[in-house]
XYZ file of C-alpha atoms in Angstrom:
488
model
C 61.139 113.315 21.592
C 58.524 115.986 22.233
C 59.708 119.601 22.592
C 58.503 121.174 25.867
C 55.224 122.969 25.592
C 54.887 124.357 29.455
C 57.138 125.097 32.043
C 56.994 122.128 33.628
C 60.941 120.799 34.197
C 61.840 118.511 31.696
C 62.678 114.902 32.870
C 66.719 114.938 32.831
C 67.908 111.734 30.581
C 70.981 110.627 28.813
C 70.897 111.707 24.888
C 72.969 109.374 23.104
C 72.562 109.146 19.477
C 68.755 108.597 18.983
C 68.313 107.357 22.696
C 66.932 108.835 25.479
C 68.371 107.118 28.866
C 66.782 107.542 32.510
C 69.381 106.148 34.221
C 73.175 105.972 34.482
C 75.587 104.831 37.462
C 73.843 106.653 40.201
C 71.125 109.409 41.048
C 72.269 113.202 42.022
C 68.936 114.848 43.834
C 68.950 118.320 42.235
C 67.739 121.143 45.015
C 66.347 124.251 44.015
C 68.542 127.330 44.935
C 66.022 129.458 45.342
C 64.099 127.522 47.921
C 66.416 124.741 49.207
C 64.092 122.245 48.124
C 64.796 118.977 46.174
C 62.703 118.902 42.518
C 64.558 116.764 40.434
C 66.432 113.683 40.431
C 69.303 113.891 37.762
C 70.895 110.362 36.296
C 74.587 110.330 36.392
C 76.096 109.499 33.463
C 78.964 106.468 33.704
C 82.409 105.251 31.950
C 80.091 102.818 29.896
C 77.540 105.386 29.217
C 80.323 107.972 27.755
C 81.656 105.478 25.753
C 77.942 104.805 24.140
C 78.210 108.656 23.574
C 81.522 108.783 22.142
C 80.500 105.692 19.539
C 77.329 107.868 18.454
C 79.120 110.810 17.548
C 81.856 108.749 15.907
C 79.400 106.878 13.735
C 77.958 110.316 13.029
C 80.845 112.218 12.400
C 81.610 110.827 8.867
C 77.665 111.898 7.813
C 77.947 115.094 9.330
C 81.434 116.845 8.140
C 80.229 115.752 4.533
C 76.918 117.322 5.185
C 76.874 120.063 2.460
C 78.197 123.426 4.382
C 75.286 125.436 3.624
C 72.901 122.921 4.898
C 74.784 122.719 8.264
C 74.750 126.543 8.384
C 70.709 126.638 7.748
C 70.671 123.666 10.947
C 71.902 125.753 13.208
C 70.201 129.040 11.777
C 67.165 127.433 12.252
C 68.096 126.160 15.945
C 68.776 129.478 17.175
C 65.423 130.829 15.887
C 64.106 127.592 17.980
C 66.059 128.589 20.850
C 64.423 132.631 20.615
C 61.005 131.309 19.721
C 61.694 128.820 23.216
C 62.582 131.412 25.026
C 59.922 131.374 27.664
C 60.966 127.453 28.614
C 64.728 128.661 28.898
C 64.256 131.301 30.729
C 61.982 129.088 33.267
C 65.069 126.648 33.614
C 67.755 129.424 34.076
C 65.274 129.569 37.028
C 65.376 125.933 37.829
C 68.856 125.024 36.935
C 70.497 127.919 39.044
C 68.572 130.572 40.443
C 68.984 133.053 37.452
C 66.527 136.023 37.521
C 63.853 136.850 35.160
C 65.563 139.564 33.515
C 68.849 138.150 33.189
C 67.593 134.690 32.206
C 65.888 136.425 29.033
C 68.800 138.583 28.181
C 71.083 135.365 28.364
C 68.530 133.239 25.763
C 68.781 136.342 23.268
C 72.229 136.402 23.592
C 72.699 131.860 22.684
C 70.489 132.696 19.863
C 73.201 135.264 18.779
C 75.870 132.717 19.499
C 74.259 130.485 17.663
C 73.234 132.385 14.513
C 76.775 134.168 13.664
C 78.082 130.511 13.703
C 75.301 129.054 11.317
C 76.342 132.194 8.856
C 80.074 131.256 9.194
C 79.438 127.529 7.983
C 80.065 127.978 4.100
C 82.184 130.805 4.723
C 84.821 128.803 6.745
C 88.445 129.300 6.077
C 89.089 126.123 4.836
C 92.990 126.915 3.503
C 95.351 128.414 1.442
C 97.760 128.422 -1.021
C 101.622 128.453 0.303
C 103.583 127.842 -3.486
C 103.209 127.119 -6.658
C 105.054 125.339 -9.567
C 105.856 128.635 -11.583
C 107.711 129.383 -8.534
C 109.738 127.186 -9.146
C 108.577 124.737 -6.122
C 106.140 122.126 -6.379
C 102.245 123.087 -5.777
C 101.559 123.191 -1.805
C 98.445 124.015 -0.156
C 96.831 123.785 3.343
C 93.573 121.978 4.269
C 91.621 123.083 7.482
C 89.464 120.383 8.689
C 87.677 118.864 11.358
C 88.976 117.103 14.199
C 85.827 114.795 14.523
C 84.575 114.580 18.094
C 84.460 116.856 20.752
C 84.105 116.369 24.102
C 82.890 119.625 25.648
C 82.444 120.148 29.477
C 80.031 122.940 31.171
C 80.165 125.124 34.129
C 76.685 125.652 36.149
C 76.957 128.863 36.002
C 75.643 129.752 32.537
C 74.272 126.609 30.997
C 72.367 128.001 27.755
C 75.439 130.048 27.282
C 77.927 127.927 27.901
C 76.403 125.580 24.890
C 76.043 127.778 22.446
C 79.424 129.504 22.893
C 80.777 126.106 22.377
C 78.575 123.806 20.007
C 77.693 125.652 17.261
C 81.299 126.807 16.675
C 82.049 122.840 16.722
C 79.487 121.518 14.517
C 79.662 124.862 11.823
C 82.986 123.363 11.309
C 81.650 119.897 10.835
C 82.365 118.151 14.358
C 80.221 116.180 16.456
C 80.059 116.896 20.100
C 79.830 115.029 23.494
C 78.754 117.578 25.712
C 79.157 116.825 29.973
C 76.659 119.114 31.677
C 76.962 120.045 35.296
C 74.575 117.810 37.273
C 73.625 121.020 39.116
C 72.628 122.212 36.179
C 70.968 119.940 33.837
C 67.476 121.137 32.775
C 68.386 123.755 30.107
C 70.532 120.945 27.912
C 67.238 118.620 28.044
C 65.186 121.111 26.258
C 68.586 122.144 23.813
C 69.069 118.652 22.941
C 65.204 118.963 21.982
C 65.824 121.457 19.728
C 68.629 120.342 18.044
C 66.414 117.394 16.550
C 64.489 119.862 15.751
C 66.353 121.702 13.389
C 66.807 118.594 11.688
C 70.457 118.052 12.563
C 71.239 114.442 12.641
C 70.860 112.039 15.913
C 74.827 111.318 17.364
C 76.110 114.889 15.651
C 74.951 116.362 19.428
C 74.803 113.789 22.293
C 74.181 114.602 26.316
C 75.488 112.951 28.947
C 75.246 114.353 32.803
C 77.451 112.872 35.114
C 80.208 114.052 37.726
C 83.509 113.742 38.141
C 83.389 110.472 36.341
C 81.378 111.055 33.221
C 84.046 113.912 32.754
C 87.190 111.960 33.458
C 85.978 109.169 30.873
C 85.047 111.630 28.160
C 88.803 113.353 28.637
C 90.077 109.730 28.595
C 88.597 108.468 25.084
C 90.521 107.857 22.246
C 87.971 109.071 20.206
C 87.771 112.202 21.631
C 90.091 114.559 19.562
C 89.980 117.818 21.520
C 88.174 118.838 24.941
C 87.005 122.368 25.459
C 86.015 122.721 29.264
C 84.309 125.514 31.123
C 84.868 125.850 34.888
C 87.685 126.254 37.953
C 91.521 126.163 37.714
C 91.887 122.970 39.690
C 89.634 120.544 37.470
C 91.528 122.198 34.211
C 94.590 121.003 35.889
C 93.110 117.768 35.976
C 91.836 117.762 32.548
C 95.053 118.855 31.109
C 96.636 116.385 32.639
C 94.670 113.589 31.472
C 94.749 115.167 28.076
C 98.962 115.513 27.823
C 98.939 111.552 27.783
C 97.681 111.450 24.825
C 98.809 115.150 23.628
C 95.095 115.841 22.703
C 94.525 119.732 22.696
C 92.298 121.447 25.217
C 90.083 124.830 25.230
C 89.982 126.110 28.742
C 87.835 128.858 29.690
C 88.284 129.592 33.552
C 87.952 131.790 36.074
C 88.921 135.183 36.776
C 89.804 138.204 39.136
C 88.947 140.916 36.766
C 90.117 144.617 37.893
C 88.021 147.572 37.063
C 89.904 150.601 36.986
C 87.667 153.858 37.753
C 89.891 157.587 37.070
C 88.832 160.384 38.394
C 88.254 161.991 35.207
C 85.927 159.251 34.329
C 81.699 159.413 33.897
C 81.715 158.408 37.648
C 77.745 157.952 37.567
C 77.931 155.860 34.520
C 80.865 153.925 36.007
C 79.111 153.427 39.205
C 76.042 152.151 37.434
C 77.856 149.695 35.344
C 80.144 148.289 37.991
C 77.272 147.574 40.352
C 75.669 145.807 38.109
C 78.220 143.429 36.837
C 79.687 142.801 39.724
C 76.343 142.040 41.231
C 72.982 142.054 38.451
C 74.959 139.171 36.385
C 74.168 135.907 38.083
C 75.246 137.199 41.255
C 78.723 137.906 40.811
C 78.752 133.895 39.654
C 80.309 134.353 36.337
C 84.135 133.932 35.219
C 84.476 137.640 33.802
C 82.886 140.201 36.301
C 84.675 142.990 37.601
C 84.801 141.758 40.902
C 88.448 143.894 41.915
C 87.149 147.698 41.781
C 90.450 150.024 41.613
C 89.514 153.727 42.303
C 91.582 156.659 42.213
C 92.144 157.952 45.675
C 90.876 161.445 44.934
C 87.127 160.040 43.990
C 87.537 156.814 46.665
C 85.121 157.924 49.397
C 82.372 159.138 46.878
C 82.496 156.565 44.760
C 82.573 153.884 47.280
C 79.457 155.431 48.560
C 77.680 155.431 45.209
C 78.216 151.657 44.400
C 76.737 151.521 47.947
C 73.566 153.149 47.211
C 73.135 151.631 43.697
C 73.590 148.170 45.665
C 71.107 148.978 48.333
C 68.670 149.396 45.370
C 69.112 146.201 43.648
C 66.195 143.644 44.932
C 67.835 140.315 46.154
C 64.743 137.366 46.286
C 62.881 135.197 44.461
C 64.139 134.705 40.668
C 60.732 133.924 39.197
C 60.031 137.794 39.940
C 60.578 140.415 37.202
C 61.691 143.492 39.699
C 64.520 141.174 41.081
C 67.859 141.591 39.980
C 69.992 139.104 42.848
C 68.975 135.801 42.957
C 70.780 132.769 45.080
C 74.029 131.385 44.723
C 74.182 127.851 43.303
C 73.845 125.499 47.077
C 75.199 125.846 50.472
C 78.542 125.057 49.443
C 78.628 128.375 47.984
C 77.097 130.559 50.651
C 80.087 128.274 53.266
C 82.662 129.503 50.695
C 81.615 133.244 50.774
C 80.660 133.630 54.475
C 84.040 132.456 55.171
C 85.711 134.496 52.522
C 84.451 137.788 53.736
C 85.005 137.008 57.607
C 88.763 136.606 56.705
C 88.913 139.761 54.956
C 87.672 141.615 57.478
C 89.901 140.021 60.017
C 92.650 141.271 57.534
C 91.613 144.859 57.553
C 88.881 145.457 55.000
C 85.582 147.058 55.747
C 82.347 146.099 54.917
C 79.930 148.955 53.528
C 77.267 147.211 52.160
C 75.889 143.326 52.771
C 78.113 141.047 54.841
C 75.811 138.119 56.218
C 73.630 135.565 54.853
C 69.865 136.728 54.171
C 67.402 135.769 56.615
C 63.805 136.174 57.233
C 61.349 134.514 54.663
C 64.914 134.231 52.078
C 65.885 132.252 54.632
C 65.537 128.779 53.202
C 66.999 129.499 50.256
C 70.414 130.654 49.131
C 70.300 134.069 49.517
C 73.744 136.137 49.531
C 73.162 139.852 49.669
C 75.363 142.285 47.168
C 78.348 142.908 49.628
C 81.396 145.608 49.485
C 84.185 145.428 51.122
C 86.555 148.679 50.643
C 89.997 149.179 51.669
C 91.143 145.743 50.838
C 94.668 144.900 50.977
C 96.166 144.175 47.486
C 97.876 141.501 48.780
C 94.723 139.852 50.834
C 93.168 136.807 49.722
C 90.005 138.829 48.723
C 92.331 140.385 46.502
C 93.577 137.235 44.455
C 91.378 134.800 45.047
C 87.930 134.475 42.642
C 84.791 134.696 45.479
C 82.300 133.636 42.468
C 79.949 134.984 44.461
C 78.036 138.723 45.483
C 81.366 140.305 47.321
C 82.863 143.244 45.511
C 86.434 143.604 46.201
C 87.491 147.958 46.610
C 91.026 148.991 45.999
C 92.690 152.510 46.410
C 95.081 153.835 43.477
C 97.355 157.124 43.378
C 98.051 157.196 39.394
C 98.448 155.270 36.420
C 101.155 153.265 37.209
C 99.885 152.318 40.289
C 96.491 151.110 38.859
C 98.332 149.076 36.525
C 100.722 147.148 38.948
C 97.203 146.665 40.877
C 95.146 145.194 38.199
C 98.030 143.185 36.644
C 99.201 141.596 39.928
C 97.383 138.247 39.363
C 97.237 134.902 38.736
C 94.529 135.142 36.232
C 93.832 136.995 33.051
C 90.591 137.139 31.368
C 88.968 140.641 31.161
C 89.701 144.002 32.022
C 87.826 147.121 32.129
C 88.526 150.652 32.140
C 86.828 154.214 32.944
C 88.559 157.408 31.761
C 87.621 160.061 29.284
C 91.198 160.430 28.362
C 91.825 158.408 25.093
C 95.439 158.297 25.001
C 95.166 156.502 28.073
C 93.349 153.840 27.614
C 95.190 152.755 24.311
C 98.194 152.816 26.683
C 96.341 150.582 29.620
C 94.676 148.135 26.790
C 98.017 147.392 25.633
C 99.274 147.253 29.088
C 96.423 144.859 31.040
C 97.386 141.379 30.915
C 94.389 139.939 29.994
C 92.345 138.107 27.254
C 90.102 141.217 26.598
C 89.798 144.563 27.968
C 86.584 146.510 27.748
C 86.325 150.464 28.039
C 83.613 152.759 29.380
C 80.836 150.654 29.616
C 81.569 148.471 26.277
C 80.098 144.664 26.016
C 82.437 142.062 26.917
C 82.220 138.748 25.975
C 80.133 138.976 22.223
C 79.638 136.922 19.241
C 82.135 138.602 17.307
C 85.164 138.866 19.240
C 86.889 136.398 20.652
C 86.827 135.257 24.894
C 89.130 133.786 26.342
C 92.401 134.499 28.606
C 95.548 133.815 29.862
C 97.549 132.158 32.947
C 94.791 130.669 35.161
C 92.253 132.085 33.199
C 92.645 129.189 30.593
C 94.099 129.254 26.785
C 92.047 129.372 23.573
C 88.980 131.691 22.554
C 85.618 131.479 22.108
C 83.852 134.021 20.047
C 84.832 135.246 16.875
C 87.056 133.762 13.436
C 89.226 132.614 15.899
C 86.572 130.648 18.386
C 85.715 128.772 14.731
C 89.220 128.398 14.137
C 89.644 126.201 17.347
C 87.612 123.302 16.037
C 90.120 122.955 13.208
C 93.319 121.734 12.272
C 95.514 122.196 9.808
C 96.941 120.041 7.036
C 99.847 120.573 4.740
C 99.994 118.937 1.027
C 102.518 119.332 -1.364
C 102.449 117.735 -5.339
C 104.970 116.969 -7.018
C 106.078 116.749 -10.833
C 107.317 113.106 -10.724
């Protein structure tokens, strides 16, 4: 299959093995967030079709984890230089799949190709075991074996498509598994064009199959036998699902969900910095549609009223419109779902007390067929609100008051999730104490990168179990084996 030349959108098919299929059980009409229009129609992947899949990456499995480990680390070396010298194409179906803007849909392509390379130069570098006695010891000779589990089904949000595969694949096939990946039919240009590009790094057809489908491509790709361990992407309630499914069989599952991440501003803190940053994640990233933002601000009552006001005007600056245009930094949320879910959110909160200082209602005028959300805050939230707990996964900033340190704590801690946490403060002693402190899967201080190559990401309660990133991201597409020998 021809790699994409042009921005044209790729025609969505079903990549099994060395196939290309253009249909499956039924048709879902893709619609373009950014104008409301349909511009795609996306096959839906079925039980039978999953099971094709699963066979391919089976039958490839035995090729691929004896693939010399230095030639699977040059694959995928080469595939992310693919993916940067693509990154034009991504970037135009960031646009397409989801509404991602210009500037974030470029920063996200640079950071796959990242993903992608530090797992290529972990390949023949991979822990693959160690000693644990030895026959001088007077025991017999044991060892340990990491290896493979064989095929993985993997499962993708919308949110973050390009990421979302290469935080996931490359780990799996460094360590020498094949992959089933389930895109979100929302979402299914940017796997076309990946799929693409895996050929043509010269990794072998079946190591890296695509199916799109819904609730039932997913449910039969849990289901298989042949699966050996799901990693997922997405909400709470289909991980419950999935987890279920899974415990039939006891086959392990990587779950990366959602989160109500608490940003904790002290007044001694770089409050113009702080401000800067927390606009922007909680807004400039996809909208406030991704699993780690800051979207709970907690502010220390002695800087509240200022600093409310200068997340205010920093949000009144931010251009919300069409993605395709390199000054904008808001595009849409994902469909009208999404804007229902929001609208509704907000007019509860303020029913419970909170005020709204910046945004509030839907975008009108010629952002009016589209789905257009404008950056919203809502201060003086009650901890215990909905607004509070609940992830929007959408433009609304949540704004807390805090006395002290303790207080701030009990705040950001009192949740059902726990996947990142940030911190402003120019007293070091205090955040070491708070990093230990914050229940949650990382914590991030003054303006640090979150979510990176080289540490792991992932979280705790509702926000999942297992990493990605890092050793220990590798280290979850392996599993251990114990031998012993004997002297009889």
């Amino acid at each position: 299959m021809s790699i994409a030349t042009d921005h044209a959108l790729p025609e969505v098919t079903l990549r099994i093995g060395s196939e290309s299929r253009s249909i499956g059980v039924a048709f879902h009409e893709h619609v373009n967030p950014a104008t409301g229009q349909r511009d795609a129609r996306v096959p839906l992947a079925g039980s039978a079709d999953v099971d094709d899949a699963v066979q391919a990456a089976h039958q490839a499995f035995s090729l691929w984890r004896t693939t010399p480990a230095r030639q699977r680390g040059r694959a995928l070396l080469k595939l992310a230089d693919l993916v940067e010298e693509h990154a034009g194409e991504f970037a135009a179906l960031a646009i397409a799949d989801n509404g991602t803007p210009q500037a974030t849909a470029h920063a996200s392509v640079a950071a796959a190709a990242e993903w992608i390379r530090y797992y290529g130069g972990w390949a023949d570098k991979l822990p693959l075991g160690r000693i644990t006695s030895v026959v001088s010891a007077g025991g017999s000779f044991g060892h340990t074996l990491r290896q493979p589990y064989g095929v993985i089904g993997a499962i993708i949000t919308w949110n973050a498509p390009l990421m979302s595969l290469a935080m996931k694949v490359p780990a799996a096939l460094a360590a020498g598994n094949t992959v089933v990946v389930k895109p979100s039919e929302l979402t299914p240009f940017s796997a076309m064009l990946f799929a693409d590009l895996v050929r043509a790094a010269g990794i072998p057809d079946g190591v890296f199959n695509v199916v799109p489908g819904g609730a039932e491509a997913g449910a039969a790709l849990v289901d298989h036998p042949l699966v050996k361990k799901v990693t997922f992407t997405g909400g709470p309630e289909t991980a419950r699902k999935i987890t279920a499914a899974a415990a039939r069989t006891f086959k392990p599952v990587l779950l990366e969900l959602g989160g109500k991440s608490a940003n904790l501003v002290f007044a001694d803190a770089d409050l113009d910095a702080a401000a800067r940053h927390s606009t922007f994640m909680a807004f400039g990233v996809m909208s406030g549609q991704a699993c780690a933002l800051p979207t709970r601000l907690l502010v220390q009552d002695s800087i509240y009223d200022a600093f409310v006001a200068k997340v205010a005007d920093i949000a009144a600056s931010f251009k919300v419109g069409n993605p395709e245009e390199a000054d904008t930094v808001c595009g849409p949320v994902i469909n009208q779902g999404a804007i229902d879910r929001v609208e509704a959110m907000v007019a509860r909160a303020q029913e419970e007390g909170a005020r709204v200082v910046a945004g509030g209602a839907r975008a009108g005028g010629e952002l009016a067929e589209g789905f257009y959300y404008p950056p919203t805050i809502l201060a003086d939230v009650d901890p215990s609100s909905e607004l509070a707990h609940k992830e929007v996964f959408g433009p609304v900033l949540a704004v807390i008051r805090f006395t002290d340190e303790a207080h701030a704590l009990a705040l950001a801690n009192d949740t059902d999730y726990g996947l990142s946490g940030y911190i402003w403060t120019s007293d070091a002693r205090r955040a070491i104490r708070l990093t230990e402190q914050l229940e949650t899967g990382e914590v991030v201080v003054n303006g640090a990168p979150n979510a990176v190559t080289e540490r792991p990401f992932g979280g705790i309660g509702h926000s999942g179990n297992g990493n990605e990133g890092g050793l220990e991201g590798l280290e979850e597409f392996f599993w251990t084996k114990s031998v012993a020998y004997g002297d009889g």
